[in-house]
Coordinates of C-alpha atoms in Angstrom, one line a residue:
M1 CA 33.6 80.3 24.8
H2 CA 34.0 76.8 23.7
S3 CA 37.5 77.9 21.2
E4 CA 38.3 79.6 24.3
V5 CA 38.3 76.1 26.4
R6 CA 40.2 74.4 23.9
E7 CA 42.6 77.2 23.3
M8 CA 44.1 76.7 26.8
G9 CA 43.5 72.8 26.4
W10 CA 46.3 73.4 23.9
E11 CA 49.1 74.0 27.1
L12 CA 48.7 70.9 28.2
I13 CA 50.7 69.6 25.6
G14 CA 53.0 72.4 24.2
G15 CA 50.2 75.0 21.8
D16 CA 48.2 73.8 19.0
P17 CA 51.3 71.0 17.2
A18 CA 48.8 71.7 13.5
P19 CA 47.7 75.4 13.8
G20 CA 45.8 76.1 10.6
D21 CA 42.3 75.9 8.3
P22 CA 42.3 73.2 6.0
A23 CA 38.8 74.4 4.9
A24 CA 40.8 78.0 3.8
I25 CA 43.3 76.3 2.3
A26 CA 42.0 74.6 0.0
G27 CA 39.5 77.0 -0.9
L28 CA 42.2 79.2 -2.1
A29 CA 43.2 75.8 -4.2
L30 CA 39.9 76.3 -5.7
E31 CA 40.5 79.6 -7.0
L32 CA 44.0 79.3 -8.5
L33 CA 42.9 76.4 -10.0
S34 CA 39.4 78.1 -11.5
T35 CA 41.7 81.4 -12.7
A36 CA 44.5 78.3 -14.5
D37 CA 41.1 77.6 -16.2
N38 CA 40.1 80.9 -17.2
A39 CA 43.7 81.5 -18.7
K40 CA 43.7 78.0 -20.7
D41 CA 40.1 79.1 -22.8
V42 CA 41.5 82.0 -23.2
R43 CA 44.8 81.1 -24.7
D44 CA 42.4 78.7 -27.1
R45 CA 40.8 81.5 -28.3
L46 CA 43.0 83.9 -28.3
V47 CA 45.1 80.9 -30.6
R48 CA 42.0 80.1 -33.0
L49 CA 41.2 83.7 -33.7
E50 CA 45.4 84.4 -34.0
D51 CA 44.8 81.2 -36.8
G52 CA 42.0 82.9 -38.0
A53 CA 43.4 86.5 -39.2
T54 CA 45.9 85.4 -42.0
D55 CA 46.8 87.2 -44.3
A56 CA 44.6 86.0 -46.9
I57 CA 41.3 87.6 -44.8
W58 CA 42.8 90.3 -43.0
R59 CA 45.7 93.0 -44.5
G60 CA 47.5 96.1 -43.5
D61 CA 48.2 97.9 -40.9
T62 CA 45.8 97.2 -38.8
A63 CA 46.1 93.8 -38.8
D64 CA 49.7 93.5 -38.7
A65 CA 49.6 95.7 -35.5
F66 CA 46.4 92.9 -34.0
R67 CA 49.4 90.1 -34.8
D68 CA 52.3 92.3 -33.3
R69 CA 50.2 92.5 -30.3
I70 CA 48.9 89.6 -30.2
D71 CA 52.0 87.0 -30.4
K72 CA 53.0 86.9 -27.1
M73 CA 49.6 86.9 -25.2
P74 CA 49.6 83.2 -25.8
E75 CA 52.6 82.3 -24.5
H76 CA 51.9 84.1 -21.5
L77 CA 48.6 83.0 -20.6
Q78 CA 49.9 79.6 -20.6
K79 CA 52.6 80.2 -18.6
L80 CA 50.1 81.8 -16.5
D81 CA 47.6 78.0 -16.5
R82 CA 50.9 75.9 -15.8
S83 CA 51.8 77.7 -12.9
Y84 CA 48.6 78.4 -11.0
R85 CA 47.8 74.9 -11.5
K86 CA 50.5 73.6 -10.0
A87 CA 50.1 76.1 -6.8
S88 CA 46.5 74.8 -6.5
E89 CA 47.5 71.0 -6.6
G90 CA 50.4 71.8 -4.2
L91 CA 48.0 73.7 -1.5
D92 CA 45.2 70.5 -2.5
A93 CA 47.1 68.7 -1.1
Y94 CA 48.6 70.0 2.0
S95 CA 44.9 71.0 2.7
R96 CA 43.8 67.5 2.9
E97 CA 47.5 66.8 5.2
L98 CA 46.6 69.1 7.4
R99 CA 43.1 67.5 7.7
D100 CA 45.0 64.5 9.0
L101 CA 47.3 66.8 10.9
K102 CA 44.3 68.3 13.1
A103 CA 42.7 64.9 13.9
D104 CA 45.5 63.3 14.9
A105 CA 46.5 66.4 17.3
E106 CA 42.8 66.1 18.6
A107 CA 43.6 63.2 19.4
A108 CA 47.2 63.8 21.5
L109 CA 44.5 66.6 23.2
T110 CA 41.7 63.9 24.2
K111 CA 44.7 62.0 25.3
A112 CA 46.6 64.1 27.1
G113 CA 43.5 65.8 29.0
D114 CA 42.4 62.0 30.7
A115 CA 46.0 61.5 31.4
A116 CA 45.8 65.1 32.9
Q117 CA 42.5 64.1 34.4
A118 CA 43.5 60.8 36.1
A119 CA 47.3 62.8 37.7
G120 CA 45.0 64.9 39.4
T121 CA 42.9 62.9 41.1
A122 CA 45.4 60.0 42.1
R123 CA 47.4 63.3 43.4
Q124 CA 44.7 64.0 45.6
Q125 CA 44.0 60.2 46.4
Q126 CA 47.4 60.2 47.0
R127 CA 47.3 63.0 49.6
Q128 CA 45.0 61.8 51.5
F129 CA 46.1 59.2 52.5
A130 CA 49.7 60.4 53.3
E131 CA 47.6 62.6 55.3
T132 CA 45.7 59.5 57.1
N133 CA 48.4 56.9 57.3
T134 CA 49.8 56.5 60.8
D135 CA 52.1 53.6 59.6
P136 CA 55.7 54.9 58.3
A137 CA 56.2 51.9 56.4
A138 CA 52.7 51.6 54.4
T139 CA 53.0 52.1 50.7
N140 CA 51.1 54.8 49.2
P141 CA 48.5 52.7 47.0
H142 CA 47.7 55.6 45.0
D143 CA 51.8 56.2 43.7
E144 CA 51.3 53.8 40.6
A145 CA 48.6 55.3 39.3
V146 CA 49.9 58.9 39.9
S147 CA 53.4 57.1 37.7
G148 CA 50.9 55.9 35.0
A149 CA 48.8 58.6 34.4
D150 CA 51.6 60.9 34.3
Q151 CA 53.4 58.5 31.4
R152 CA 50.2 58.9 29.1
L153 CA 50.5 62.8 29.4
R154 CA 54.5 62.4 28.0
Q155 CA 53.4 59.8 25.9
A156 CA 50.2 62.7 24.2
I157 CA 53.4 65.2 24.1
D158 CA 56.0 63.1 23.0
E159 CA 53.0 62.6 20.4
A160 CA 52.4 66.3 19.7
N161 CA 55.5 67.1 18.9
D162 CA 56.1 64.0 15.8
I163 CA 52.6 65.9 14.6
R164 CA 54.9 68.9 14.6
G165 CA 57.9 67.4 12.6
R166 CA 55.2 66.1 10.5
K167 CA 53.6 69.5 10.1
R168 CA 56.8 71.0 8.7
S169 CA 57.5 68.3 6.0
A170 CA 54.6 69.3 4.5
E171 CA 55.4 73.1 5.2
D172 CA 58.5 72.2 3.2
R173 CA 56.3 69.5 0.4
V174 CA 53.8 73.2 -0.2
L175 CA 56.3 75.8 -0.1
A176 CA 58.6 74.1 -2.7
S177 CA 55.5 73.1 -4.9
L178 CA 55.1 77.3 -4.6
D179 CA 58.2 78.0 -5.4
E180 CA 57.9 75.6 -8.4
A181 CA 54.8 76.7 -9.6
S182 CA 56.5 80.7 -9.1
D183 CA 59.6 79.3 -11.7
L184 CA 56.7 78.2 -14.3
G185 CA 54.8 81.8 -14.1
I186 CA 55.6 84.5 -15.9
K187 CA 58.3 87.1 -14.9
N188 CA 58.0 91.0 -13.4
D189 CA 60.0 93.0 -15.7
P190 CA 63.2 94.1 -14.6
W191 CA 63.0 98.6 -14.0
W192 CA 65.3 99.5 -16.9
R193 CA 62.7 97.6 -19.2
K194 CA 59.8 99.4 -17.7
A195 CA 61.2 102.9 -18.0
L196 CA 62.4 101.8 -21.5
R197 CA 58.4 101.5 -21.9
A198 CA 57.7 104.7 -20.3
I199 CA 60.0 106.4 -22.6
S200 CA 58.6 104.7 -25.8
T201 CA 54.8 105.7 -24.6
A202 CA 56.4 109.4 -24.4
L203 CA 58.4 109.2 -27.5
K204 CA 54.8 108.5 -29.0
I205 CA 52.7 111.3 -27.3
I206 CA 55.5 113.6 -28.2
G207 CA 55.2 112.7 -32.0
L208 CA 51.6 113.1 -31.7
V209 CA 52.2 116.5 -30.7
L210 CA 55.0 117.2 -33.3
L211 CA 52.6 115.9 -36.2
V212 CA 50.1 117.7 -35.4
I213 CA 51.6 121.0 -34.9
A214 CA 53.5 120.7 -38.3
I215 CA 49.9 120.0 -39.6
V216 CA 48.7 122.9 -38.5
V217 CA 51.7 125.2 -39.8
I218 CA 51.7 123.7 -43.1
I219 CA 48.4 124.8 -43.6
V220 CA 48.8 128.0 -42.0
I221 CA 51.9 128.9 -44.1
A222 CA 49.5 127.0 -47.2
L223 CA 46.6 130.2 -46.2
T224 CA 48.3 133.1 -45.7
T225 CA 51.8 133.3 -46.7
P226 CA 51.9 134.7 -50.6
G227 CA 53.2 131.4 -52.6
G228 CA 53.1 129.8 -50.1
F229 CA 51.2 126.5 -51.8
L230 CA 54.2 126.6 -54.2
A231 CA 56.6 126.6 -51.4
I232 CA 54.9 123.5 -49.6
L233 CA 54.9 121.7 -52.9
A234 CA 58.7 122.6 -53.4
A235 CA 59.5 121.1 -50.1
L236 CA 57.6 117.8 -50.9
Q237 CA 59.7 117.6 -53.5
A238 CA 62.6 118.1 -51.7
C239 CA 61.5 115.6 -49.4
A240 CA 61.5 112.7 -52.8
F241 CA 64.4 113.8 -53.8
L242 CA 66.3 113.0 -50.5
G243 CA 65.0 109.7 -50.0
T244 CA 65.8 108.9 -53.6
L245 CA 69.2 110.3 -52.7
G246 CA 69.1 108.2 -49.2
T247 CA 67.9 104.7 -50.9
A248 CA 71.6 105.5 -53.4
M249 CA 73.7 106.1 -50.2
T250 CA 72.1 103.1 -48.5
V251 CA 73.9 100.8 -51.5
V252 CA 76.9 102.2 -52.2
G253 CA 76.7 101.5 -48.1
I254 CA 75.5 98.4 -48.3
A255 CA 78.7 97.8 -51.0
A256 CA 81.0 98.8 -48.5
F257 CA 80.2 97.2 -46.0
A258 CA 80.5 94.6 -48.0
T259 CA 83.9 95.4 -49.5
A260 CA 85.7 95.8 -45.7
A261 CA 84.5 92.4 -44.0
T262 CA 85.5 90.9 -46.9
Q263 CA 89.2 92.4 -46.4
Y264 CA 88.8 92.0 -43.1
A265 CA 87.9 88.5 -43.4
T266 CA 90.6 87.4 -45.4
G267 CA 93.2 89.0 -43.9
D268 CA 94.2 92.0 -45.3
D269 CA 96.5 94.3 -43.1
T270 CA 94.7 97.7 -44.0
V271 CA 91.4 97.3 -42.7
G272 CA 90.4 96.7 -39.4
L273 CA 87.3 95.8 -37.6
G274 CA 86.6 99.7 -36.7
D275 CA 86.4 100.0 -41.1
V276 CA 84.2 97.4 -40.4
A277 CA 81.6 99.0 -37.9
L278 CA 81.8 101.9 -39.8
A279 CA 81.1 100.8 -42.8
G280 CA 78.1 99.3 -41.2
V281 CA 76.7 102.3 -39.7
F282 CA 76.6 103.9 -42.9
A283 CA 75.3 101.4 -44.1
F284 CA 71.8 99.8 -42.0
G285 CA 72.3 103.0 -40.0
P286 CA 69.4 104.2 -42.2
L287 CA 67.4 101.1 -43.0
A288 CA 67.1 101.0 -38.7
F289 CA 66.3 104.1 -38.3
A290 CA 63.3 103.8 -40.7
K291 CA 61.9 100.6 -39.5
G292 CA 61.7 102.1 -36.6
L293 CA 59.8 104.7 -37.4
G294 CA 57.8 102.2 -39.1
Y295 CA 57.0 100.7 -36.0
L296 CA 56.0 104.0 -34.5
S297 CA 53.4 104.9 -36.9
N298 CA 52.4 101.0 -37.0
A299 CA 51.7 101.5 -32.9
M300 CA 49.5 105.0 -33.6
R301 CA 48.0 103.6 -36.0
G302 CA 47.0 99.9 -35.1
G303 CA 47.3 99.9 -31.5
R304 CA 44.5 99.9 -30.9
A305 CA 42.9 96.8 -32.8
V306 CA 40.2 94.5 -30.7
P307 CA 40.8 96.2 -27.2
G308 CA 38.4 94.0 -25.8
L309 CA 40.0 90.2 -26.4
L310 CA 43.1 91.9 -25.8
G311 CA 42.1 93.0 -22.5
A312 CA 40.2 90.4 -21.3
G313 CA 43.5 88.4 -21.5
D314 CA 45.5 91.3 -20.4
D315 CA 43.2 90.9 -16.8
V316 CA 43.8 87.2 -16.5
V317 CA 47.3 87.5 -16.6
R318 CA 47.6 90.5 -13.9
G319 CA 44.1 89.7 -12.4
A320 CA 45.5 87.0 -10.0
D321 CA 48.5 88.9 -8.3
D322 CA 46.9 89.2 -5.2
V323 CA 45.3 85.4 -4.7
A324 CA 48.9 84.4 -5.7
G325 CA 50.8 86.3 -2.7
A326 CA 48.5 85.7 -0.3
A327 CA 48.9 81.7 -1.0
D328 CA 52.6 81.8 1.7
D329 CA 50.6 83.6 4.3
V330 CA 47.7 81.0 4.0
V331 CA 49.9 78.1 4.6
R332 CA 51.9 79.4 7.3
A333 CA 48.7 81.0 9.0
G334 CA 47.4 79.7 12.6
D335 CA 47.0 79.9 16.2
D336 CA 50.6 80.5 18.1
V337 CA 52.8 77.0 18.6
V338 CA 54.7 78.5 22.1
G339 CA 57.8 76.9 23.2
A340 CA 57.7 73.9 20.3
A341 CA 61.1 73.9 20.4
P342 CA 62.7 73.9 23.6
A343 CA 66.7 75.4 24.5
G344 CA 68.4 75.0 27.8
A345 CA 67.5 78.2 30.3
A346 CA 67.4 78.9 33.7
A347 CA 63.3 79.5 35.5
A348 CA 62.4 81.4 39.0
P349 CA 62.1 78.3 41.4
A350 CA 58.9 79.8 42.7
I351 CA 57.1 80.0 38.6
V352 CA 57.6 77.8 36.6
V353 CA 58.9 79.1 32.8
K354 CA 59.9 76.3 29.9
P355 CA 62.5 76.3 28.6
G356 CA 61.3 76.6 24.5
K357 CA 59.5 80.1 26.4
W358 CA 62.3 82.0 27.1
D359 CA 63.2 81.1 23.0
Y360 CA 60.2 82.7 22.3
F361 CA 60.3 85.5 24.4
F362 CA 63.3 86.5 23.0
G363 CA 63.4 86.4 19.6
R364 CA 64.9 82.5 18.6
V365 CA 61.7 81.3 17.6
T366 CA 62.1 80.2 14.1
S367 CA 59.3 77.8 13.2
N368 CA 57.4 79.5 10.9
P369 CA 57.4 83.0 9.4
H370 CA 54.1 84.1 11.7
N371 CA 55.5 82.7 14.9
Q372 CA 59.0 84.4 13.8
A373 CA 57.4 87.3 13.8
R374 CA 55.7 86.9 16.8
S375 CA 58.8 86.3 18.5
V376 CA 60.5 89.2 17.4
Q377 CA 58.1 91.4 18.2
N378 CA 58.1 89.7 21.9
L379 CA 61.8 90.8 21.7
R380 CA 61.3 94.3 20.6
D381 CA 58.5 95.1 23.1
L382 CA 60.5 93.9 25.7
E383 CA 63.9 95.8 24.9
A384 CA 61.6 98.6 25.1
L385 CA 60.8 98.2 28.2
G386 CA 64.5 98.3 29.1
I387 CA 64.4 93.6 29.2
R388 CA 67.6 92.4 27.6
E389 CA 68.7 88.9 27.9
S390 CA 72.1 89.5 27.6
E391 CA 71.6 91.7 30.5
G392 CA 70.1 89.7 32.7
G393 CA 66.7 89.7 30.7
Q394 CA 65.2 86.3 32.5
A395 CA 66.7 87.2 35.8
Q396 CA 64.7 90.3 35.4
L397 CA 61.4 88.8 33.5
A398 CA 61.5 86.1 36.4
A399 CA 61.5 88.7 39.3
L400 CA 58.4 90.2 37.4
F401 CA 55.9 86.8 36.9
E402 CA 57.1 86.2 41.2
Q403 CA 55.5 89.9 41.5
G404 CA 52.9 89.5 39.2
R405 CA 51.1 86.4 41.5
S406 CA 50.4 88.9 44.3
L407 CA 48.7 91.4 41.5
P408 CA 44.9 91.3 41.1
E409 CA 43.1 89.3 37.9
T410 CA 42.3 91.1 34.7
A411 CA 41.1 87.4 33.6
R412 CA 40.5 83.9 34.2
H413 CA 40.1 80.9 32.0
T414 CA 39.1 77.7 33.3
T415 CA 39.0 74.4 31.3
E416 CA 38.7 71.1 33.0
F417 CA 42.9 70.8 32.4
G418 CA 43.3 73.4 34.5
V419 CA 42.7 77.0 35.7
T420 CA 44.7 80.4 33.0
I421 CA 45.2 83.9 34.8
T422 CA 46.0 86.6 33.7
R423 CA 47.6 89.7 35.4
R424 CA 49.1 92.7 34.5
I425 CA 52.4 93.3 35.8
P426 CA 54.0 97.4 35.5
V427 CA 57.7 97.3 34.0
G428 CA 58.7 101.5 35.5
D429 CA 57.0 104.4 33.5
K430 CA 57.4 102.7 30.6
G431 CA 54.8 99.8 29.8
V432 CA 52.4 96.7 31.5
I433 CA 53.2 92.8 30.6
D434 CA 50.1 90.8 30.5
A435 CA 51.1 87.7 31.7
K436 CA 49.2 84.8 31.3
Y437 CA 49.7 81.7 35.1
F438 CA 48.6 78.5 34.1
Y439 CA 47.3 75.8 37.4
P440 CA 47.4 72.0 35.5
G441 CA 44.6 70.8 37.1
G442 CA 43.3 73.7 39.3
D443 CA 45.4 73.6 41.7
M444 CA 45.4 77.3 43.4
S445 CA 48.3 76.1 45.6
A446 CA 50.7 74.4 42.7
T447 CA 53.4 76.3 41.0
P448 CA 52.2 78.1 37.7
E449 CA 53.0 78.1 34.9
I450 CA 54.0 81.2 32.5
S451 CA 51.8 80.0 29.4
T452 CA 52.6 83.8 27.8
I453 CA 53.3 87.1 27.2
I454 CA 51.0 90.5 25.7
P455 CA 54.3 93.3 26.7
K456 CA 52.6 96.9 26.0
I457 CA 54.4 99.8 25.5
F458 CA 53.4 103.0 26.8
K459 CA 53.1 105.7 24.0

């Protein structure tokens, strides 16, 4: 009940000027800092392990595969450390600023409440004097009290608007800090690199399957075919011969490439760039193919080395994505700031609708992503109900608000600043609008102000 009373009190100054939860933001900053510390710790351990795993104490395919796997991990962990540490610093500073802004907002609300209460009392005394006074020339002694209370209320509203501006500046700073943290972090692989990685994995599996099939075929030939064993030996010798022949061809190809490149560089018109490229293919194509097979072999034989520590590193690199993705939402979280940015619009004579409320109803509020989303949702719902601003939507809503004054109450909230009554207004057979009518000072004979609407569409 206390939160509802406080929420209704904010209507005096146009809504809570500093929504948000400083404690939640500070908690997120601590989580990011903890992730950064974990990344730094894992990186330091990996660097020590890498420094110790030299050729002097560990060599072979598995060692090479391990060093290939571990090569980029420390760099990624360092990026993660810097990125999350920067984001943590920005959020921590914002949580402290938001805490101060909320304290100032509470002070402005208290000032507005005192002024509204004083204004209500003074106006009542003003009316009583006017009703009992018989001297037309007499000055109402309560006029000055009413004027002073109204002035204090306007000052409180101005203070609230200043707090809104300070909050937007704080949000801009923390968002800039988060953008910088994003630039410091690990970039996601582009789609084509992910596709190549998937193809590489598929080729490894196919290569392994073909190797198994080849071994099975060799065994079957050796055991079931007359002279099969001798045929296999002959094939192996042929492979050795082809290997020797391939080496000789590579040497000749390199010599031809060097000759063609020299002739082209010295301006020999008989040799073109295409000749140099063709000689390069013959010279280095077999080497590149052999190197590729070597990488595939190493990955197949040593790809599972030290999975525990490397797996831990991968988990730290990827494990905090949800926390980072939630950072912007926490920065912008809070109650709706309704009508904070006034714009010119007309209202029905018998119902007060502040200009900023029309912006909120018809999708023009952009003070922050949350309020913008709510404002856009209002626009969509009203259009679904057939209420479009370009087709007289403001007049339609004003007429509905006037119609709603005679409808039964669905809810009532009373505070020291006034009474808010919720009434459900039917909109043809398409849906209803829950409209909240605020009566300052609890004077039910006064002209009510529309504080918010909740359109509901019939499915």
